[in-house]
Amino acid sequence: MRGVVGIYLLLPTVSGGYLKPSRIVIIGLDSPIAYRVYEYSKKGFLPNLAKLMEEGVHAVNFLNSYPTVTPQNWTSIATGANIGTHGVTGFGVHLPGEDLTELRSAFDSSLCRAEVIWSVVEEAGGNSIVVNWPCSWPPTFKRGWQIGGYGLSMNEWRRGRILYEADLCDGQLFTTLDLPHSVKIVFRKASGWRNIPSHVDALEAEVKPMYSACVRNGERGLELAKVRGPSPWYLLVLDYGEGFTELVVSWEKDYEKALCRLREGEWSPVIIREFETVDGRAKGAFRYKLVELSRDASRVRLFITPICSLSYSTYPKELVEEIIKINPLAFPSHIVYDGLGWGWFDEKTFLELVEMEHKWFSDIIVYLMKTRDWRLVAVHMHAPDWFYHYAVQPEKIDPSNPKYVGEEKAKKLISLEIEFYKVIDKAIGEIVEAAGSEALIVVVSDHGAKPKIYGINIAQVLAEAGLLVFKDDGSIDYSKSKAIPGWEGPWIYVNLREKFSHGTVSLEEYEEVREAVVNALLGYIDPKTGLRPFLFALRKEDARLLGLYGPRIGDIVYALRPEYGSHHGQLPTAEVGIGSLKGLLIVRGPGVKKGYTLKRTVRAVDIVPTICYLTGLRAPRNAEGAVIYQALEGFPDEEIEEDKVFRVQKKFFKKEYWGEESFKVKS
């Protein structure tokens, strides 16, 4: 008993023992592969994160909530509550009483049933700055300032109609080449232009801009776009005697009224113009880059960034008028990562765009920190998620994966990965510096990333068991199916007549159907691999141990082996190839140990209770996590025996790590 008392006497207390942090900064990174970021930091590539690790604690067993998906986990981190408690179950939320064909977008903050930390700060008389935190719009507080929260990047809405809706317009590419989702350029002899320099050869093209809300979604993206004009745009390429070396963009055939004049590799300045939209005329900010211009004009790539609205939603409403003067390029950045994957631009241009994206974050947040009286800053940066989904998929750099691109190409992609993280590290450094040394800094992720290896069609598994029926067009026939996969999460719904208008199963049959679903999942063997893809299939009531419960969860909860499924979504312990879904967590500030590697299991719901303990705030009323005592000064270091940490990837990491110096990315 004496030993136990001794431990508790060492614990720091809110009333004394350390200087309480005066301010809190939570920096959220979406989907970084934690061990890679830690290694790059230790090697000196990421000096700002390295300094935070040296002055604080980093966790190697940080487990996010299951499923490891964005909306659920950022909500768990902000509330300290399990998914079953806060009710944000996925990108879509199924509400009881509605059919399975109906889903609400999770980016509506009213769907969250748990209190968030900025509400606690408000109750304590403090102000919060909340920037781009998923599922937080409309704002739920009065004291403070909020930008975004209705999508995953700025000027982007997640309404559930398509992947995302850019406001005003997504990025686009004009090109002579055959590239995905681009606008084709066809040059002809220039005619009818005014003020062209004398004694030059000139070719022109008339192009119809692709005003799209989401280029990836094709025709549907065009239908939902706000911008309708002007159209067409005019391009002019000029030959001053050594081939075509200059490209002009104009909304009319007048060289002197050009929007920009560019040579290969050049960016335009930020351009602000009025556009015709479905809601009337609206101003937008954008830039051009002439990625490529061959001397014979046969190869041209002209990239246009997303057209950024200058009247996007903020709280207070008039805040937007202030921040666009600091940096107007708040663009929906999904297209940056798509564009690299589609061959729209080279690695150098990609990194320049990533720099613009994160410069906006650091510019605006530092400005607000310097001009406002604040207690909490919470910001989310989604870039790593899109990097691994669309730009450099982990399978390409994983020597054990069938899609491995080979040593030479992998070396270049790993170089790009390092340079990518350098940009983020720079933005983090600027925010941390502005916060001051007495601030509590928490850098945290919602999940990691892993390579794709095998796919699986859950509906097909159920169909083979006689539990689901397809229509002739391949869609699910709800009127004839007994069990239906949940789109929003890793669960199966029993198609009860008492719950759904399309129901086919009676209450008396409910347990029989649930048992059949469990048997179908656990008994399934992938004919292509000989593996059983499903690790477990639990009745809903047994899934409470995972934090999944309540009326917004399906009737059977399952999990896939790490080899199956997308780049994340599996169990937070999933590790395969070079990938790991373990989260990233670095904490630095008063009351926190210095230079300590935390090995104990930490969960997403533990972040806010620990912040509140250190700062003297009460925990949010629905918080279910625990204080991470082992990270705090005065608490004994851990004595944990474990076989390996990040057990799978280390053997790959040395092979693919190509030296002490960062590689220069070649365009």
XYZ file of C-alpha atoms in Angstrom:
667
model
C 0.000 0.000 0.000
C 2.901 2.344 0.828
C 4.280 1.916 -2.717
C 0.954 2.891 -4.266
C 0.744 6.005 -2.107
C 4.278 6.904 -3.176
C 3.271 6.859 -6.817
C 0.305 9.122 -6.286
C 2.429 11.617 -4.351
C 4.569 11.993 -7.458
C 1.672 12.904 -9.695
C 1.563 16.536 -10.853
C -1.477 18.365 -9.607
C -3.567 21.064 -11.216
C -3.000 23.340 -8.233
C 0.771 22.976 -8.167
C 3.832 20.973 -9.141
C 4.255 22.586 -12.553
C 3.351 25.718 -14.400
C 0.026 25.133 -16.084
C 0.099 25.722 -19.841
C -1.429 29.093 -20.583
C -2.560 28.109 -24.068
C -3.350 24.980 -26.080
C -2.492 24.282 -29.722
C -3.826 21.102 -31.351
C -2.376 20.463 -34.801
C -4.130 17.625 -36.595
C -2.425 15.755 -39.438
C -4.610 13.364 -41.399
C -3.184 9.906 -42.138
C 0.595 10.287 -41.750
C 2.494 7.018 -41.358
C 3.704 7.708 -37.837
C 6.927 5.725 -37.722
C 8.098 7.288 -40.997
C 7.479 10.793 -39.672
C 9.315 9.939 -36.450
C 12.268 8.528 -38.414
C 12.422 11.474 -40.807
C 12.357 13.800 -37.797
C 15.201 11.963 -36.053
C 17.255 12.041 -39.255
C 16.991 15.827 -39.300
C 14.647 16.246 -42.257
C 11.835 17.649 -40.110
C 13.529 19.951 -37.584
C 10.396 21.418 -36.046
C 8.799 18.062 -35.309
C 12.190 16.794 -34.129
C 12.399 19.672 -31.645
C 8.909 18.908 -30.334
C 9.935 15.274 -29.846
C 13.139 16.309 -28.041
C 11.240 18.690 -25.765
C 8.233 16.443 -25.223
C 6.768 12.983 -25.622
C 5.957 10.947 -28.707
C 3.779 7.835 -28.631
C 4.524 4.654 -30.567
C 1.311 2.847 -29.657
C -1.305 5.495 -30.343
C -4.470 3.695 -31.392
C -7.279 5.680 -32.966
C -10.910 4.676 -32.799
C -12.162 1.888 -35.056
C -12.904 2.278 -37.919
C -9.789 4.312 -38.728
C -11.555 6.935 -40.829
C -11.489 10.746 -40.765
C -14.874 12.000 -39.426
C -15.131 9.476 -36.616
C -11.657 10.041 -35.271
C -11.406 13.820 -35.424
C -14.693 13.886 -33.528
C -13.358 11.411 -30.942
C -10.210 13.517 -30.551
C -12.204 16.756 -30.082
C -14.686 15.252 -27.619
C -12.856 12.437 -25.826
C -15.898 10.298 -26.612
C -16.273 6.947 -28.336
C -17.978 6.740 -31.729
C -21.026 5.116 -30.169
C -21.359 8.116 -27.864
C -20.693 11.030 -30.231
C -22.608 9.382 -33.093
C -20.424 10.509 -36.020
C -20.171 7.063 -37.587
C -18.548 7.825 -40.945
C -18.607 10.237 -43.861
C -22.331 9.543 -43.844
C -24.528 9.059 -40.794
C -27.572 6.810 -40.813
C -30.239 8.045 -38.429
C -32.779 5.677 -36.875
C -36.151 5.840 -38.559
C -34.674 6.433 -42.011
C -34.098 3.921 -44.782
C -30.609 2.678 -45.558
C -30.726 4.562 -48.837
C -30.710 7.803 -46.822
C -27.524 9.114 -45.236
C -26.781 12.489 -43.675
C -23.435 14.155 -44.317
C -21.284 13.819 -41.197
C -19.971 17.347 -41.785
C -23.052 18.812 -40.111
C -21.974 19.551 -36.529
C -25.525 19.051 -35.244
C -25.078 15.293 -35.760
C -22.412 15.172 -33.049
C -24.009 14.265 -29.715
C -20.947 14.959 -27.537
C -19.443 18.170 -26.165
C -16.265 19.427 -27.864
C -13.259 20.931 -26.118
C -13.822 24.438 -27.498
C -17.164 24.495 -25.696
C -15.320 23.747 -22.454
C -12.852 26.557 -23.175
C -15.772 28.899 -23.796
C -17.394 27.970 -20.471
C -14.087 28.796 -18.760
C -14.122 32.265 -20.351
C -11.588 31.541 -23.081
C -11.648 32.078 -26.836
C -10.885 29.434 -29.458
C -9.549 29.543 -33.010
C -10.859 26.530 -34.948
C -9.621 26.046 -38.508
C -10.665 23.306 -40.940
C -11.663 20.850 -38.203
C -13.871 18.208 -39.892
C -17.538 17.979 -38.922
C -17.489 21.199 -36.878
C -19.712 23.464 -39.012
C -21.898 25.282 -38.158
C -19.962 26.527 -35.114
C -21.138 25.422 -31.691
C -19.512 28.245 -29.723
C -19.794 32.031 -29.517
C -16.438 32.981 -28.023
C -13.887 32.672 -30.773
C -13.327 32.392 -34.499
C -13.914 29.540 -36.908
C -12.868 28.971 -40.516
C -14.082 25.912 -42.370
C -15.155 22.610 -40.864
C -17.642 21.776 -43.628
C -15.087 19.835 -45.699
C -11.536 18.511 -45.558
C -9.881 21.611 -46.963
C -10.821 25.227 -47.391
C -13.519 26.273 -49.870
C -14.758 22.690 -49.999
C -18.112 21.278 -48.906
C -18.898 17.643 -48.090
C -22.639 17.406 -48.607
C -22.703 13.766 -49.694
C -23.876 14.445 -53.248
C -20.414 13.859 -54.755
C -16.925 13.331 -53.324
C -16.577 17.063 -52.582
C -17.929 20.361 -53.868
C -15.384 23.089 -54.519
C -16.558 26.611 -53.882
C -16.209 28.285 -56.386
C -14.426 25.930 -58.765
C -11.987 23.040 -58.807
C -8.561 23.231 -60.457
C -8.135 22.401 -64.137
C -5.556 21.707 -66.820
C -5.463 22.981 -70.393
C -3.197 20.767 -72.495
C -2.361 19.507 -75.966
C -1.751 16.061 -74.450
C -4.179 13.240 -73.727
C -4.361 13.409 -69.933
C -7.236 12.406 -67.638
C -9.940 15.000 -66.873
C -8.157 17.769 -68.811
C -9.330 20.416 -71.312
C -7.850 19.865 -74.770
C -5.966 22.668 -76.543
C -6.021 22.814 -80.347
C -3.869 25.606 -81.776
C -4.398 27.446 -85.056
C -2.890 30.506 -86.700
C -3.690 33.574 -84.573
C -6.074 36.149 -86.046
C -8.110 39.099 -84.805
C -5.832 39.903 -81.841
C -5.042 43.454 -80.823
C -1.693 44.776 -79.619
C 0.367 41.657 -80.390
C 4.106 42.500 -80.531
C 5.306 42.990 -84.079
C 7.497 40.539 -85.978
C 6.438 37.459 -83.993
C 4.717 34.261 -85.042
C 1.613 33.482 -82.998
C -0.780 30.571 -82.555
C -4.090 30.815 -80.734
C -6.569 28.477 -79.100
C -10.084 29.065 -77.884
C -10.845 26.880 -74.869
C -13.967 26.293 -72.843
C -12.972 26.227 -69.176
C -14.112 23.228 -67.163
C -15.926 24.939 -64.313
C -16.399 21.921 -62.044
C -17.237 21.413 -58.390
C -15.216 18.187 -58.476
C -13.189 17.219 -61.527
C -12.883 13.622 -60.336
C -16.680 13.254 -60.477
C -16.939 14.097 -64.188
C -20.325 15.264 -65.463
C -21.843 15.397 -61.994
C -19.095 17.780 -60.920
C -19.944 20.077 -63.830
C -23.648 19.994 -62.950
C -23.016 21.068 -59.358
C -20.494 23.805 -60.142
C -21.417 27.336 -59.136
C -19.360 29.111 -61.805
C -20.899 29.518 -65.264
C -18.615 32.052 -66.926
C -16.821 33.778 -68.486
C -16.331 31.406 -71.396
C -14.448 30.921 -73.664
C -10.886 31.791 -72.637
C -8.217 32.614 -75.218
C -4.658 31.294 -75.301
C -1.853 32.729 -77.392
C 1.641 31.277 -77.852
C 4.381 33.504 -79.264
C 7.567 32.744 -81.192
C 10.153 35.531 -80.959
C 12.552 33.729 -83.312
C 13.703 30.734 -81.229
C 10.478 28.771 -81.095
C 7.404 29.305 -78.944
C 8.536 30.581 -75.546
C 5.613 32.636 -74.203
C 1.992 31.810 -73.471
C -0.701 34.427 -72.919
C -4.052 33.866 -71.201
C -6.840 36.363 -71.829
C -10.606 36.628 -71.596
C -10.579 38.670 -74.787
C -8.348 38.871 -77.860
C -6.152 41.686 -76.629
C -2.515 41.083 -75.697
C -2.468 44.157 -73.444
C -5.484 42.895 -71.431
C -4.022 39.462 -70.747
C -4.606 37.871 -67.357
C -1.008 36.686 -67.457
C 1.986 36.122 -69.736
C 4.095 33.145 -68.834
C 7.224 31.315 -69.859
C 7.743 27.623 -69.161
C 7.941 26.923 -65.432
C 6.544 30.305 -64.369
C 3.625 31.028 -62.040
C 1.323 33.983 -62.451
C 0.788 36.228 -59.447
C -2.468 35.763 -57.540
C -5.263 36.925 -59.832
C -8.612 38.133 -58.490
C -11.505 38.399 -60.920
C -15.297 38.342 -60.966
C -17.087 35.244 -62.228
C -20.648 34.574 -63.295
C -22.209 32.098 -60.861
C -25.601 30.576 -60.168
C -25.881 33.039 -57.259
C -24.837 36.119 -59.234
C -21.392 37.616 -59.709
C -18.696 36.550 -57.263
C -14.986 37.228 -56.870
C -12.450 34.431 -56.903
C -8.667 34.171 -56.451
C -6.460 31.823 -58.474
C -3.090 31.350 -60.156
C -1.801 29.867 -63.411
C 1.377 27.895 -64.028
C 2.797 27.102 -67.446
C 4.043 23.634 -66.593
C 5.251 22.825 -70.093
C 5.705 24.608 -73.439
C 7.729 22.909 -76.174
C 9.343 25.100 -78.825
C 6.951 23.755 -81.497
C 3.917 24.145 -79.168
C 3.058 20.468 -79.560
C 3.410 19.916 -75.818
C 1.612 22.423 -73.627
C 0.356 22.044 -70.061
C -1.258 25.066 -68.405
C -2.489 24.456 -64.859
C -5.081 26.650 -63.141
C -5.442 26.354 -59.374
C -8.921 26.073 -57.907
C -10.792 29.365 -58.083
C -11.055 30.288 -54.420
C -14.150 32.045 -53.196
C -13.480 35.283 -51.338
C -16.758 35.072 -49.431
C -16.591 31.604 -47.886
C -18.207 30.795 -44.563
C -16.458 31.928 -41.395
C -17.483 32.786 -37.852
C -18.034 35.626 -37.344
C -19.293 36.114 -40.874
C -17.196 39.224 -41.459
C -13.964 37.415 -40.519
C -13.504 36.294 -44.134
C -13.156 39.913 -45.264
C -10.187 40.265 -42.918
C -8.344 37.056 -43.678
C -8.535 37.241 -47.482
C -6.360 40.340 -47.160
C -3.714 38.196 -45.471
C -3.865 35.309 -47.958
C -6.722 34.860 -50.461
C -5.566 31.449 -51.758
C -7.652 29.181 -49.535
C -8.085 26.499 -52.145
C -9.815 23.112 -52.065
C -6.666 21.057 -52.409
C -7.845 17.545 -53.341
C -7.017 18.350 -56.966
C -3.356 18.963 -56.039
C -2.928 15.270 -55.234
C -5.140 14.043 -58.058
C -3.215 16.218 -60.500
C 0.137 14.636 -59.682
C -1.343 11.169 -60.085
C -2.920 12.095 -63.436
C 0.304 13.538 -64.828
C -1.027 17.088 -64.933
C 2.231 18.454 -63.523
C 5.641 17.412 -62.241
C 6.911 16.891 -58.687
C 8.315 20.418 -58.466
C 4.914 21.948 -59.279
C 3.259 19.549 -56.837
C 5.511 20.694 -53.997
C 4.890 24.339 -54.889
C 1.146 23.695 -54.597
C 1.579 21.894 -51.278
C 3.585 24.904 -50.113
C 0.741 27.267 -51.125
C -1.776 25.061 -49.327
C 0.143 25.051 -46.053
C 1.318 28.637 -46.279
C -2.346 29.599 -46.109
C -2.684 27.643 -42.851
C 0.406 29.164 -41.248
C -0.319 32.694 -42.529
C -3.887 32.772 -41.257
C -3.368 30.949 -37.973
C -0.297 32.988 -37.019
C -2.161 36.178 -37.928
C -5.141 35.230 -35.741
C -2.855 34.176 -32.883
C -1.109 37.550 -32.989
C -4.274 39.658 -33.279
C -6.654 37.802 -30.969
C -6.891 36.919 -27.284
C -7.079 33.118 -27.471
C -6.851 30.072 -25.211
C -7.175 27.249 -27.761
C -6.137 26.745 -31.379
C -7.352 23.611 -33.176
C -6.365 23.088 -36.813
C -6.651 20.111 -39.153
C -4.416 19.590 -42.209
C -5.608 16.833 -44.510
C -2.657 16.649 -46.905
C -0.998 13.344 -45.834
C -4.246 11.452 -46.426
C -4.514 12.663 -50.011
C -0.784 12.155 -50.535
C -1.088 8.433 -49.789
C -4.434 7.979 -51.519
C -3.695 9.772 -54.779
C -0.130 11.082 -55.145
C 2.230 8.406 -53.818
C 0.313 5.287 -52.828
C 2.209 3.222 -50.220
C 2.081 0.126 -52.420
C 4.362 1.858 -54.937
C 7.204 2.163 -52.410
C 6.631 -1.150 -50.618
C 9.116 -3.820 -51.807
C 6.762 -6.582 -50.664
C 3.798 -5.306 -52.696
C 2.888 -6.512 -56.210
C 2.563 -2.861 -57.296
C 6.077 -1.917 -56.156
C 7.599 0.350 -58.811
C 11.159 -0.865 -58.375
C 14.136 0.486 -56.466
C 14.999 3.421 -58.722
C 11.471 4.824 -58.969
C 10.765 4.100 -55.300
C 13.847 6.106 -54.340
C 12.451 9.158 -56.147
C 9.013 8.727 -54.576
C 10.494 8.440 -51.087
C 12.457 11.603 -51.810
C 9.179 13.275 -52.736
C 7.607 11.985 -49.515
C 10.393 13.592 -47.477
C 10.074 16.911 -49.311
C 6.300 16.785 -48.823
C 6.651 16.384 -45.067
C 9.229 19.192 -45.003
C 6.549 21.606 -46.220
C 4.179 20.542 -43.437
C 6.978 20.695 -40.875
C 7.701 24.295 -41.877
C 4.060 25.316 -41.341
C 3.996 23.548 -37.973
C 7.159 25.363 -36.932
C 5.668 28.767 -37.688
C 2.501 27.984 -35.717
C 4.438 26.595 -32.739
C 6.745 29.632 -32.652
C 3.766 31.996 -32.606
C 2.191 30.004 -29.748
C 5.113 30.616 -27.388
C 7.109 28.312 -25.144
C 4.462 28.101 -22.422
C 1.803 26.681 -24.744
C 0.795 23.036 -24.674
C 1.423 21.684 -28.186
C -0.336 18.516 -29.355
C 0.423 17.154 -32.828
C -1.973 14.293 -33.476
C -3.368 12.181 -36.304
C -6.653 10.407 -36.895
C -5.036 7.261 -38.336
C -2.086 6.089 -40.410
C -1.886 4.574 -43.880
C -0.972 1.231 -45.425
C -0.567 -0.283 -48.879
C -3.507 -1.735 -50.738
C -3.030 -5.413 -51.545
C -6.344 -7.230 -51.997
C -9.867 -5.968 -52.540
C -13.091 -7.506 -51.327
C -16.744 -6.956 -52.209
C -18.745 -7.336 -48.993
C -22.060 -7.330 -50.855
C -20.842 -10.182 -53.057
C -19.903 -12.231 -49.978
C -23.436 -11.778 -48.628
C -24.948 -12.575 -52.027
C -23.028 -15.847 -52.227
C -24.503 -16.749 -48.831
C -28.030 -16.040 -50.105
C -28.449 -12.995 -47.881
C -28.348 -10.265 -50.537
C -29.792 -9.911 -54.035
C -28.480 -7.779 -56.894
C -30.557 -6.107 -59.582
C -29.707 -6.612 -63.238
C -27.723 -3.345 -63.223
C -25.522 -4.575 -60.367
C -27.074 -2.437 -57.627
C -28.495 -3.942 -54.444
C -32.152 -4.931 -54.509
C -33.224 -3.759 -51.065
C -36.705 -5.245 -51.449
C -35.292 -8.777 -51.725
C -32.205 -8.681 -49.478
C -32.012 -9.870 -45.869
C -28.692 -8.214 -45.008
C -27.141 -5.032 -46.399
C -23.616 -3.628 -45.914
C -23.379 -0.217 -44.280
C -21.781 2.292 -46.614
C -20.718 4.491 -43.720
C -18.934 1.884 -41.586
C -17.710 -1.723 -41.194
C -21.021 -3.234 -40.308
C -23.987 -5.097 -41.762
C -27.633 -4.149 -41.281
C -30.342 -6.748 -40.965
C -33.090 -5.525 -43.309
C -35.864 -5.456 -40.710
C -39.435 -4.719 -41.755
C -39.962 -2.941 -38.443
C -37.154 -0.470 -39.194
C -37.110 0.105 -42.950
C -39.728 0.621 -45.636
C -37.675 -1.768 -47.795
C -37.434 -4.339 -44.969
C -37.770 -8.073 -45.631
C -36.918 -9.652 -42.257
C -39.301 -10.036 -39.313
C -38.241 -9.599 -35.695
C -38.649 -13.329 -35.200
C -36.051 -13.948 -37.913
C -33.611 -11.319 -36.660
C -31.227 -13.540 -34.663
C -31.309 -16.230 -37.328
C -30.236 -13.726 -39.982
C -27.539 -12.250 -37.746
C -26.113 -15.716 -37.163
C -26.174 -16.374 -40.900
C -24.272 -13.134 -41.550
C -21.621 -13.970 -38.941
C -21.193 -17.451 -40.421
C -20.996 -16.055 -43.956
C -18.252 -13.579 -43.059
C -16.153 -15.852 -40.867
C -16.573 -18.803 -43.208
C -15.603 -16.915 -46.350
C -12.300 -17.874 -47.997
C -10.986 -15.653 -50.765
C -10.637 -17.973 -53.771
C -7.784 -15.855 -55.187
C -5.595 -15.905 -52.067
C -6.830 -18.744 -49.889
C -7.082 -16.270 -46.987
C -9.992 -15.573 -44.683
C -10.402 -11.777 -45.079
C -12.529 -11.253 -41.945
C -10.747 -11.112 -38.595
C -13.994 -11.087 -36.642
C -17.736 -10.542 -36.963
C -19.448 -9.377 -33.774
C -23.021 -8.900 -32.794
C -23.732 -5.223 -32.242
C -23.963 -5.603 -28.481
C -20.526 -7.257 -28.371
C -18.962 -4.432 -30.415
C -19.266 -2.110 -27.427
C -15.751 -3.145 -26.481
C -14.674 -1.303 -29.663
C -16.599 1.831 -28.715
C -19.308 1.000 -31.274
C -22.883 0.961 -30.026
C -26.151 2.857 -30.278
C -28.832 3.278 -32.942
C -26.474 4.613 -35.632
C -24.431 1.379 -35.810
C -25.293 -1.712 -37.854
C -26.324 -5.098 -36.443
C -23.068 -6.987 -37.095
C -19.658 -5.300 -36.851
C -16.675 -6.797 -38.693
C -12.998 -6.115 -39.292
C -10.796 -7.033 -42.240
C -7.265 -8.351 -42.267
C -4.676 -5.605 -42.963
C -4.077 -7.033 -46.442
C -7.649 -6.245 -47.486
C -9.419 -2.980 -48.176
C -8.253 0.563 -48.750
C -5.311 2.538 -47.393
C -6.997 2.811 -43.984
C -10.248 1.899 -42.235
C -9.015 -1.359 -40.697
C -8.141 -1.898 -37.040
C -5.850 0.775 -35.563
C -3.253 -1.944 -34.896
C -3.128 -2.945 -38.578
C 0.373 -3.127 -40.019
C 1.397 -4.577 -43.361
C 4.358 -3.936 -45.645
C 5.649 -0.415 -45.065
C 2.297 0.712 -43.676
C 0.901 1.182 -40.209
C -2.465 2.487 -39.048
C -1.085 3.444 -35.652
C -1.549 7.146 -35.073
C 0.982 9.919 -34.635
C 1.082 11.744 -31.309
C 3.604 14.315 -30.067
C 2.944 16.358 -26.916
C 5.132 19.180 -25.597
C 4.593 21.751 -22.886
C 4.625 22.469 -19.174
C 4.057 19.316 -17.131
C 5.080 16.968 -19.972
C 8.199 14.778 -19.903
C 11.065 15.737 -22.217
C 12.592 13.490 -24.846
C 10.436 10.551 -23.801
C 9.159 7.722 -26.000
C 5.764 6.662 -24.713
C 5.116 2.942 -25.185
C 1.830 2.508 -23.350
C -1.341 2.224 -25.370
C -2.909 5.624 -25.969
C -6.328 6.055 -27.558
C -7.942 8.905 -29.447
C -10.352 9.511 -26.570
C -7.412 10.113 -24.189
C -6.191 13.311 -25.867
C -8.762 15.808 -24.566
C -8.884 14.447 -20.977
C -5.093 14.810 -20.806
C -5.211 18.360 -22.193
C -7.877 19.279 -19.650
C -5.918 17.729 -16.785
C -2.784 19.676 -17.665
C -4.565 22.997 -18.134
C -7.047 22.810 -15.277
C -10.094 22.677 -17.524
C -12.929 20.297 -16.820
C -13.201 17.421 -19.297
C -16.026 17.567 -21.854
C -19.165 16.121 -20.321
C -19.208 13.063 -22.622
C -15.475 12.303 -22.447
C -14.673 8.634 -21.872
C -10.893 8.629 -22.193
C -8.212 8.629 -19.504
C -5.341 10.937 -18.590
C -2.061 9.792 -20.157
C -0.254 9.870 -16.811
C 2.922 8.186 -18.066
C 3.571 11.181 -20.349
C 3.595 13.610 -17.418
C 6.472 14.859 -15.322
C 6.607 13.270 -11.887
C 5.167 9.960 -13.025
C 7.591 6.990 -13.131
C 8.799 5.865 -16.527
C 7.182 2.781 -17.980
C 8.458 -0.752 -17.642
C 6.792 -2.378 -20.622
C 8.065 -5.526 -22.269
C 7.038 -5.808 -25.904
C 8.388 -7.874 -28.777
C 8.635 -5.063 -31.295
C 7.172 -1.653 -31.973
C 6.026 -1.074 -35.576
C 6.931 -4.741 -35.999
C 6.404 -5.180 -39.746
C 7.800 -2.066 -41.320
C 11.243 -1.741 -39.798
C 12.713 -4.463 -41.985
C 11.578 -2.529 -45.047
C 12.559 0.895 -43.814
C 16.340 0.506 -43.922
C 16.189 -0.963 -47.388
C 14.256 1.947 -48.763
C 15.936 4.704 -46.756
C 18.477 6.162 -49.104
C 20.950 8.055 -46.978
C 21.291 10.905 -44.562
C 20.586 13.742 -46.964
C 17.256 14.748 -48.454
C 17.009 14.027 -52.125
C 16.413 16.840 -54.525
C 13.228 16.283 -56.448
C 13.762 16.397 -60.175
C 11.043 17.974 -62.244
